[in-house]
Tab-separated table of C-alpha atoms and ligand atoms in Angstrom:
chain	number	residue	atom	x	y	z
A	1	MET	CA	111.784	68.240	90.260
A	2	ARG	CA	108.821	69.442	88.641
A	3	ARG	CA	105.591	67.494	89.199
A	4	ALA	CA	101.790	68.098	89.822
A	5	ALA	CA	100.579	69.071	93.254
A	6	ILE	CA	97.174	69.192	93.908
A	7	ILE	CA	95.816	72.638	95.114
A	8	GLY	CA	91.906	72.502	94.620
A	9	TRP	CA	89.402	70.107	95.102
A	10	GLY	CA	85.502	69.173	94.812
A	11	ASP	CA	82.992	66.951	94.544
A	12	TYR	CA	79.225	66.894	92.954
A	13	THR	CA	77.084	63.724	94.321
A	14	PRO	CA	73.279	64.162	92.593
A	15	PRO	CA	70.712	64.409	95.611
A	16	ALA	CA	68.707	61.829	94.557
A	17	VAL	CA	69.012	58.603	96.430
A	18	LEU	CA	68.741	55.085	95.535
A	19	SER	CA	68.558	52.990	98.508
A	20	ASN	CA	69.052	48.983	98.821
A	21	MET	CA	65.446	48.727	99.929
A	22	ASP	CA	64.607	50.609	96.876
A	23	LEU	CA	66.235	48.209	94.552
A	24	ALA	CA	64.794	45.412	96.716
A	25	SER	CA	61.251	46.728	95.680
A	26	VAL	CA	61.770	46.347	91.909
A	27	ILE	CA	64.356	43.222	92.092
A	28	ASP	CA	65.352	40.162	93.696
A	29	THR	CA	67.789	41.381	96.285
A	30	SER	CA	68.022	42.736	99.521
A	31	ASP	CA	69.415	44.848	101.758
A	32	GLU	CA	71.361	42.368	103.767
A	33	TRP	CA	72.886	40.835	100.417
A	34	ILE	CA	74.093	43.829	98.999
A	35	GLN	CA	75.576	45.518	102.296
A	36	THR	CA	77.457	42.007	102.832
A	37	ARG	CA	78.926	41.541	99.700
A	38	SER	CA	79.766	45.011	98.495
A	39	GLY	CA	79.459	47.722	101.403
A	40	ILE	CA	76.691	49.477	99.634
A	41	LYS	CA	73.736	51.115	101.516
A	42	GLU	CA	72.772	53.328	98.760
A	43	ARG	CA	73.937	55.279	95.967
A	44	ARG	CA	72.970	58.514	93.748
A	45	ILE	CA	71.035	58.785	90.439
A	46	SER	CA	71.766	61.861	88.621
A	47	HIS	CA	68.968	64.064	86.959
A	48	VAL	CA	71.578	66.140	85.133
A	49	SER	CA	74.244	65.247	82.541
A	50	ASN	CA	77.694	63.747	83.408
A	51	ALA	CA	78.979	67.114	81.825
A	52	ASP	CA	76.638	69.341	84.316
A	53	MET	CA	78.091	66.783	87.091
A	54	ALA	CA	81.579	67.284	86.126
A	55	THR	CA	81.368	71.155	85.680
A	56	ALA	CA	79.919	71.627	89.209
A	57	ALA	CA	82.817	69.498	90.781
A	58	ALA	CA	85.136	71.399	88.919
A	59	LYS	CA	83.270	74.843	90.081
A	60	GLN	CA	84.428	73.576	93.543
A	61	ALA	CA	87.561	72.495	93.046
A	62	LEU	CA	88.471	76.371	91.196
A	63	ALA	CA	87.066	77.794	94.136
A	64	ALA	CA	89.180	75.674	96.487
A	65	ALA	CA	92.170	76.686	94.763
A	66	ASP	CA	91.108	80.446	94.298
A	67	LEU	CA	91.670	80.082	90.613
A	68	SER	CA	89.053	80.267	87.200
A	69	GLY	CA	88.814	78.238	84.712
A	70	ASP	CA	90.390	80.705	81.773
A	71	GLU	CA	93.632	79.689	84.103
A	72	MET	CA	93.748	76.008	83.264
A	73	ASP	CA	96.296	75.162	80.480
A	74	LEU	CA	94.132	71.936	80.257
A	75	ILE	CA	90.973	69.984	81.135
A	76	ILE	CA	90.760	65.886	81.368
A	77	VAL	CA	87.759	64.355	82.149
A	78	ALA	CA	88.075	60.932	82.956
A	79	THR	CA	84.882	59.054	82.366
A	80	CYS	CA	83.464	55.591	80.513
A	81	SER	CA	79.939	57.455	80.605
A	82	PRO	CA	80.009	60.586	78.365
A	83	ASP	CA	77.056	62.290	77.243
A	84	ARG	CA	77.882	62.406	73.716
A	85	ALA	CA	81.163	61.099	71.429
A	86	VAL	CA	81.623	64.737	70.350
A	87	PRO	CA	82.610	67.119	71.854
A	88	SER	CA	84.123	65.565	74.920
A	89	VAL	CA	82.771	66.196	78.210
A	90	ALA	CA	85.873	68.185	79.074
A	91	ALA	CA	84.998	70.522	76.216
A	92	TYR	CA	81.615	70.989	77.445
A	93	VAL	CA	83.208	71.888	81.229
A	94	GLN	CA	85.600	74.521	79.246
A	95	ARG	CA	82.637	75.863	77.618
A	96	GLN	CA	81.054	76.661	81.031
A	97	LEU	CA	84.276	77.561	82.726
A	98	GLY	CA	86.040	79.454	79.587
A	99	GLY	CA	89.656	79.295	78.473
A	100	VAL	CA	91.232	77.982	75.891
A	101	GLY	CA	93.566	75.407	76.924
A	102	ALA	CA	93.560	71.774	75.804
A	103	THR	CA	90.720	69.550	76.560
A	104	MET	CA	90.143	65.828	76.244
A	105	ASP	CA	88.374	62.570	78.067
A	106	LEU	CA	89.972	59.674	79.007
A	107	ASN	CA	88.345	56.380	79.068
A	108	ALA	CA	90.500	53.812	81.245
A	109	ALA	CA	86.884	52.923	83.095
A	110	CYS	CA	87.276	52.832	87.149
A	111	SER	CA	90.902	53.477	86.712
A	112	GLY	CA	90.463	56.819	84.586
A	113	PHE	CA	91.360	59.511	87.615
A	114	VAL	CA	94.399	58.002	88.550
A	115	TYR	CA	95.411	57.668	84.599
A	116	ALA	CA	94.612	61.504	84.295
A	117	LEU	CA	96.145	62.465	87.185
A	118	SER	CA	99.128	60.699	85.767
A	119	VAL	CA	99.164	61.846	82.320
A	120	ALA	CA	98.698	65.571	83.730
A	121	ASN	CA	101.750	65.234	85.873
A	122	GLY	CA	103.526	64.034	83.138
A	123	MET	CA	102.401	66.966	80.843
A	124	ILE	CA	103.530	69.055	83.998
A	125	ALA	CA	106.783	67.709	84.407
A	126	ALA	CA	107.631	67.996	80.706
A	127	GLY	CA	106.654	71.558	80.784
A	128	THR	CA	103.840	71.425	78.445
A	129	VAL	CA	101.099	72.937	81.058
A	130	ASN	CA	101.547	74.787	84.454
A	131	ARG	CA	97.902	74.116	85.968
A	132	ALA	CA	95.229	71.313	85.163
A	133	LEU	CA	91.888	70.652	85.711
A	134	ILE	CA	91.313	66.919	86.367
A	135	ILE	CA	87.853	65.290	86.733
A	136	GLY	CA	86.005	62.236	87.026
A	137	ALA	CA	82.672	62.079	86.142
A	138	GLU	CA	80.095	59.137	85.644
A	139	ARG	CA	76.586	58.747	85.031
A	140	LEU	CA	76.686	55.037	85.308
A	141	SER	CA	73.138	54.315	86.007
A	142	SER	CA	72.758	55.037	82.332
A	143	PHE	CA	74.019	51.481	82.355
A	144	ILE	CA	72.602	49.519	84.823
A	145	ASP	CA	70.728	46.258	84.108
A	146	LEU	CA	67.882	45.218	85.946
A	147	GLN	CA	67.813	41.824	84.680
A	148	ASP	CA	71.286	41.410	86.115
A	149	ARG	CA	70.938	41.806	89.772
A	150	THR	CA	74.809	41.009	90.764
A	151	THR	CA	75.827	44.199	88.590
A	152	ALA	CA	72.593	46.122	89.157
A	153	VAL	CA	73.520	46.823	92.840
A	154	LEU	CA	76.858	48.171	92.587
A	155	PHE	CA	77.244	51.523	90.300
A	156	GLY	CA	75.744	55.097	91.155
A	157	ASP	CA	76.270	58.872	89.850
A	158	GLY	CA	78.725	61.253	90.694
A	159	ALA	CA	81.910	63.810	90.107
A	160	GLY	CA	84.804	65.161	91.593
A	161	ALA	CA	87.599	67.147	90.730
A	162	VAL	CA	91.160	68.394	91.551
A	163	VAL	CA	93.406	71.277	90.498
A	164	VAL	CA	96.790	70.685	89.907
A	165	GLU	CA	99.703	73.120	89.310
A	166	ALA	CA	103.421	72.616	88.644
A	167	THR	CA	105.624	72.619	91.726
A	168	GLU	CA	109.238	72.470	92.633
A	169	GLY	CA	108.648	71.668	96.158
A	170	PRO	CA	108.493	68.134	98.218
A	171	GLU	CA	104.818	68.107	97.930
A	172	GLY	CA	102.805	66.571	94.743
A	173	VAL	CA	102.911	63.196	92.753
A	174	LEU	CA	106.232	61.657	93.744
A	175	SER	CA	105.564	58.267	91.215
A	176	SER	CA	102.587	56.651	89.211
A	177	ASN	CA	102.185	53.421	87.262
A	178	LEU	CA	99.706	52.531	84.852
A	179	HIS	CA	99.049	49.305	83.288
A	180	SER	CA	96.335	47.442	81.362
A	181	ASP	CA	95.691	43.820	80.428
A	182	GLY	CA	93.588	43.758	77.110
A	183	SER	CA	93.178	40.021	76.988
A	184	LEU	CA	90.961	40.488	79.941
A	185	SER	CA	88.802	43.076	77.922
A	186	GLU	CA	85.728	40.738	77.923
A	187	ILE	CA	85.328	40.151	81.771
A	188	LEU	CA	84.089	43.750	82.196
A	189	THR	CA	82.290	45.413	79.479
A	190	ILE	CA	79.432	47.777	78.186
A	191	ARG	CA	78.942	46.696	74.739
A	192	GLY	CA	75.812	48.757	73.063
A	193	ALA	CA	77.188	51.855	74.483
A	194	GLY	CA	79.558	52.388	71.619
A	195	THR	CA	79.217	51.953	67.678
A	196	GLU	CA	78.545	48.608	68.338
A	197	GLY	CA	74.905	49.993	69.619
A	198	VAL	CA	74.499	51.482	65.760
A	199	PHE	CA	75.063	48.700	63.647
A	200	ASP	CA	73.148	46.288	66.050
A	201	PRO	CA	70.630	48.160	68.197
A	202	ASP	CA	69.982	44.880	69.969
A	203	VAL	CA	73.052	44.831	71.707
A	204	PRO	CA	72.280	46.111	75.219
A	205	HIS	CA	73.875	48.786	76.557
A	206	THR	CA	74.146	47.551	80.139
A	207	VAL	CA	77.337	46.446	82.237
A	208	ASP	CA	78.264	42.658	81.601
A	209	MET	CA	80.801	41.544	84.275
A	210	GLU	CA	82.452	38.433	85.489
A	211	GLY	CA	82.344	39.590	89.092
A	212	ARG	CA	84.554	36.952	90.503
A	213	GLU	CA	87.189	37.052	87.954
A	214	VAL	CA	87.004	41.054	88.272
A	215	PHE	CA	87.339	40.742	91.857
A	216	ARG	CA	90.132	38.481	91.850
A	217	ASN	CA	92.197	40.619	89.288
A	218	ALA	CA	91.533	43.884	91.624
A	219	VAL	CA	92.951	42.879	94.416
A	220	THR	CA	96.206	41.559	92.944
A	221	ARG	CA	96.763	44.383	90.402
A	222	MET	CA	96.103	47.223	93.064
A	223	GLY	CA	98.487	45.884	95.309
A	224	GLU	CA	100.982	45.223	92.707
A	225	GLY	CA	100.383	48.880	91.529
A	226	ALA	CA	100.504	50.207	95.127
A	227	VAL	CA	104.120	48.511	95.820
A	228	VAL	CA	105.878	49.511	92.641
A	229	ALA	CA	104.822	53.141	93.265
A	230	LEU	CA	106.136	52.986	96.310
A	231	GLU	CA	109.240	51.735	95.578
A	232	ASN	CA	109.767	54.356	92.718
A	233	ALA	CA	108.897	56.951	95.206
A	234	GLY	CA	111.472	55.515	97.676
A	235	LEU	CA	108.865	54.649	100.208
A	236	ASP	CA	107.535	51.985	102.176
A	237	VAL	CA	103.760	50.737	102.813
A	238	GLU	CA	104.247	52.110	106.404
A	239	ASP	CA	104.836	55.585	105.210
A	240	ILE	CA	101.674	55.682	104.186
A	241	ASP	CA	99.249	58.288	105.824
A	242	VAL	CA	95.761	57.577	103.610
A	243	LEU	CA	95.143	55.248	101.098
A	244	ILE	CA	92.242	55.924	98.644
A	245	SER	CA	91.177	53.159	96.878
A	246	HIS	CA	88.735	52.975	94.043
A	247	GLN	CA	85.422	52.600	95.697
A	248	ALA	CA	84.393	49.375	93.668
A	249	ASN	CA	83.278	46.858	96.852
A	250	ILE	CA	84.520	47.099	100.274
A	251	ARG	CA	85.726	43.282	100.459
A	252	ILE	CA	87.879	44.267	97.440
A	253	ILE	CA	89.241	47.379	99.429
A	254	ASP	CA	89.666	45.318	102.423
A	255	ALA	CA	91.366	42.480	100.839
A	256	THR	CA	93.735	44.902	98.802
A	257	ALA	CA	94.802	46.434	102.364
A	258	ARG	CA	95.348	43.134	103.918
A	259	ARG	CA	97.719	42.438	100.903
A	260	LEU	CA	99.668	45.449	101.460
A	261	SER	CA	99.454	45.071	105.177
A	262	ILE	CA	98.625	48.151	105.719
A	263	ASP	CA	96.732	49.819	108.835
A	264	PRO	CA	93.182	49.545	108.309
A	265	ASP	CA	92.730	53.329	110.053
A	266	THR	CA	94.556	54.491	107.292
A	267	VAL	CA	92.217	53.279	104.598
A	268	TYR	CA	89.195	56.301	103.461
A	269	THR	CA	86.068	54.791	101.999
A	270	ASN	CA	82.926	55.964	101.591
A	271	ILE	CA	81.403	53.264	99.341
A	272	HIS	CA	78.393	52.992	101.636
A	273	ALA	CA	77.262	56.208	100.491
A	274	TYR	CA	77.648	56.085	96.632
A	275	GLY	CA	78.313	52.808	95.471
A	276	ASN	CA	80.822	52.136	92.682
A	277	THR	CA	81.310	55.690	90.644
A	278	SER	CA	83.996	54.518	88.668
A	279	ALA	CA	86.105	57.395	87.886
A	280	ALA	CA	84.599	59.378	89.997
A	281	SER	CA	85.071	57.456	93.001
A	282	ILE	CA	88.536	58.387	94.107
A	283	PRO	CA	88.160	62.130	93.646
A	284	ILE	CA	85.085	61.914	95.547
A	285	ALA	CA	86.718	60.093	98.183
A	286	LEU	CA	89.450	62.426	98.552
A	287	SER	CA	87.699	65.457	98.233
A	288	GLU	CA	85.590	63.996	101.072
A	289	ALA	CA	88.787	63.068	103.105
A	290	LEU	CA	90.121	66.557	103.294
A	291	ASP	CA	87.329	67.977	104.032
A	292	GLN	CA	86.684	65.852	107.121
A	293	GLY	CA	90.440	66.463	108.068
A	294	ALA	CA	91.502	62.983	107.522
A	295	ILE	CA	94.657	64.491	105.455
A	296	LYS	CA	96.949	66.497	106.804
A	297	PRO	CA	99.757	68.893	105.598
A	298	GLY	CA	102.781	66.789	104.710
A	299	ASP	CA	100.849	63.403	104.567
A	300	VAL	CA	101.921	60.654	102.155
A	301	VAL	CA	98.623	59.959	100.084
A	302	ALA	CA	98.095	56.721	97.937
A	303	MET	CA	95.563	56.182	95.397
A	304	VAL	CA	95.068	52.911	93.808
A	305	ALA	CA	92.844	51.726	91.234
A	306	PHE	CA	91.647	49.265	88.505
A	307	GLY	CA	88.471	48.962	85.949
A	308	GLY	CA	87.310	47.408	82.659
A	309	GLY	CA	90.398	47.222	80.201
A	310	LEU	CA	91.386	45.658	82.704
A	311	THR	CA	92.976	48.596	83.755
A	312	TRP	CA	95.107	49.508	87.031
A	313	GLY	CA	97.453	52.124	88.507
A	314	ALA	CA	98.659	53.689	91.605
A	315	ALA	CA	99.943	57.051	92.323
A	316	ILE	CA	101.810	58.342	95.696
A	317	LEU	CA	101.507	61.779	96.426
A	318	ARG	CA	103.023	64.175	99.360
A	319	TRP	CA	100.347	66.536	100.490
A	320	GLY	CA	101.464	70.134	100.731
A	321	ASP	CA	100.662	72.725	103.603
A	322	ARG	CA	97.282	73.649	102.793
A	323	VAL	CA	94.304	71.124	103.455
A	324	THR	CA	91.297	73.715	103.473
A	325	ARG	CA	89.655	75.427	100.508
A	326	HIS	CA	90.238	79.031	100.057
A	327	HIS	CA	86.697	79.210	99.286
A	328	ARG	CA	83.878	76.930	99.261
A	329	ILE	CA	80.796	77.458	97.448
A	330	GLU	CA	77.402	75.919	96.792
A	331	HIS	CA	76.377	74.276	93.597
A	332	ASP	CA	74.369	76.058	91.409
A	333	LEU	CA	72.886	73.359	89.547
A	334	PRO	CA	68.851	72.763	89.631
A	335	GLY	CA	67.644	70.228	92.214
A	336	THR	CA	65.321	67.539	91.397
A	337	ASP	CA	61.980	66.729	93.325
A	338	LYS	CA	62.128	63.075	91.780
A	339	THR	CA	63.217	59.859	93.598
A	340	GLY	CA	66.328	57.689	93.005
A	341	LEU	CA	64.094	55.019	91.611
A	342	GLU	CA	62.162	57.271	89.559
A	343	LEU	CA	65.189	58.521	87.932
A	344	LEU	CA	66.452	55.209	87.219
A	345	ALA	CA	63.140	54.128	85.611
A	346	ALA	CA	63.603	56.855	83.104
A	347	ARG	CA	66.313	55.180	82.042
A	348	VAL	CA	66.098	51.332	82.229
A	349	ARG	CA	63.961	49.204	79.876
A	350	GLY	CA	61.395	47.280	81.897
A	351	LEU	CA	61.131	49.328	84.966
A	352	ASP	CA	57.526	50.099	85.263
A	353	LEU	CA	56.743	51.819	88.858
A	354	ALA	CA	53.157	52.364	88.320
B	401	LIG	N1	71.113	39.967	95.529
B	401	LIG	C1	70.796	38.817	95.706
B	401	LIG	N2	71.797	37.388	95.452
B	401	LIG	C2	72.611	37.833	94.034
B	401	LIG	C3	72.868	39.145	93.916
B	401	LIG	C4	72.126	40.237	94.433
B	401	LIG	N3	72.098	41.500	93.971
B	401	LIG	N4	73.755	39.093	93.095
B	401	LIG	C5	74.020	37.976	92.846
B	401	LIG	N5	73.304	37.112	93.836
B	401	LIG	C6	73.481	35.713	94.095
B	401	LIG	C7	73.860	34.946	93.362
B	401	LIG	O1	72.905	34.879	91.961
B	401	LIG	C8	74.608	33.632	93.527
B	401	LIG	O2	73.424	32.825	93.988
B	401	LIG	P1	73.588	31.128	93.802
B	401	LIG	O3	74.943	30.752	94.581
B	401	LIG	O4	72.526	30.764	94.033
B	401	LIG	O5	74.017	31.159	92.474
B	401	LIG	C9	74.924	34.282	94.768
B	401	LIG	O6	74.382	35.507	95.004
B	401	LIG	C10	76.761	34.718	94.778
B	401	LIG	O7	76.810	35.426	93.662
B	401	LIG	P2	78.357	35.611	93.469
B	401	LIG	O8	78.339	36.152	91.925
B	401	LIG	O9	79.304	34.510	93.486
B	401	LIG	O10	78.360	36.466	94.267
B	401	LIG	P3	79.800	37.069	94.786
B	401	LIG	O11	80.168	36.425	96.317
B	401	LIG	O12	81.092	37.090	93.964
B	401	LIG	O13	79.861	38.682	94.657
B	401	LIG	C11	79.932	40.663	93.503
B	401	LIG	C12	79.196	39.234	93.301
B	401	LIG	C13	79.661	41.744	94.271
B	401	LIG	C14	79.690	41.248	92.346
B	401	LIG	C15	81.283	40.491	93.305
B	401	LIG	O14	81.831	39.522	92.469
B	401	LIG	C16	82.292	41.709	92.982
B	401	LIG	O15	82.173	42.875	93.830
B	401	LIG	N6	83.059	41.664	91.909
B	401	LIG	C17	83.517	42.974	91.637
B	401	LIG	C18	82.750	44.034	91.224
B	401	LIG	C19	83.550	45.395	90.872
B	401	LIG	O16	84.348	45.685	91.663
B	401	LIG	N7	83.195	45.795	89.648
B	401	LIG	C20	84.111	46.958	89.226
B	401	LIG	C21	83.382	47.525	87.855
B	401	LIG	S1	84.817	48.557	87.645
B	401	LIG	C22	84.099	49.243	85.935
B	401	LIG	O17	85.203	49.617	85.568
B	401	LIG	C23	83.153	49.843	85.640
């Protein structure tokens, strides 16, 4: 059966670090609270645009696949923090990479990467495209509300990317499922960043979240999604070699793993280093897991995600023979001499570091 297999991967995590201690110097929180409740030690704050991060991750993924941008039939950027309403981040990425394939952004909040992978897999199965670049890129630091310490400590910036190609072999996406419950849309929202903010500039463009409700739904829904995806792939939980969850909160990841009765050693996490990077978290974790040798040829990799919408989904993949990059390239973006806190101060109202 024709399906999508991942043949290239890459990531871009901005150099400026915002530690828990940095946050504790400007809001009423502590390193101990943040680590205990979320597992996060630090996160990155970007000095470049969402599209620049997306392009940097994409260049690495293309080099890893030994392909160029003009060989892509489709570019999807999963994001809820685009630089502009028009054009899409994906169109900007194509402008940097070349090519005339289809481009689109996909907003399913933190589930965006699993959604985009599933969409690309469907288009490949249908024969519409042969190769696609799928990127998760977020600049969520733009939406941080320092008046709300519950959410201010959670989010960070970054991008991850994969190149997928049509295959008739045993590797690739074995199954996926996508879901949403729009009736719960208000428990996790960013209001003023859309046209609501144009009609009423007083609507804040910051994250508004009912943390406990999101937590409860996340654990239930990600567990359900994984079970259905496994069933559809004809596999059991014991068959999973590596679980890559959306990096929302270490307690959510642990609770989901317990609910699935999965061996904790199979769960890959990096939330301590980047916080919640929304749609970027799974491809960043995947890229790191591969580079650290955590994924072996033929492994079954499960991806589970949930996010605002509420959205959730899961994908089960069998990895191919290659777990190393064809080429490894360094990023060509300019660096920054600013600290994470200084970069945050430039975009958050009411943060005066003087
Ligand atoms: N530092 C110190 N204390 C804090 C902080 C903080 N940063 N934040 C909250 N507190 C306090 C609260 O004020 C409260 O104090 P009180 O008991 O005196 O009232 C206490 O800590 C407990 O607060 P809760 O909100 O009940 O804390 P909880 O244990 O639920 O943890 C958290 C909060 C981490 C947000 C949790 O609910 C969670 O992880 N939710 C899911 C978050 C998530 O993954 N979101 C996904 C976003 S996805 C997307 O699409 C963008």
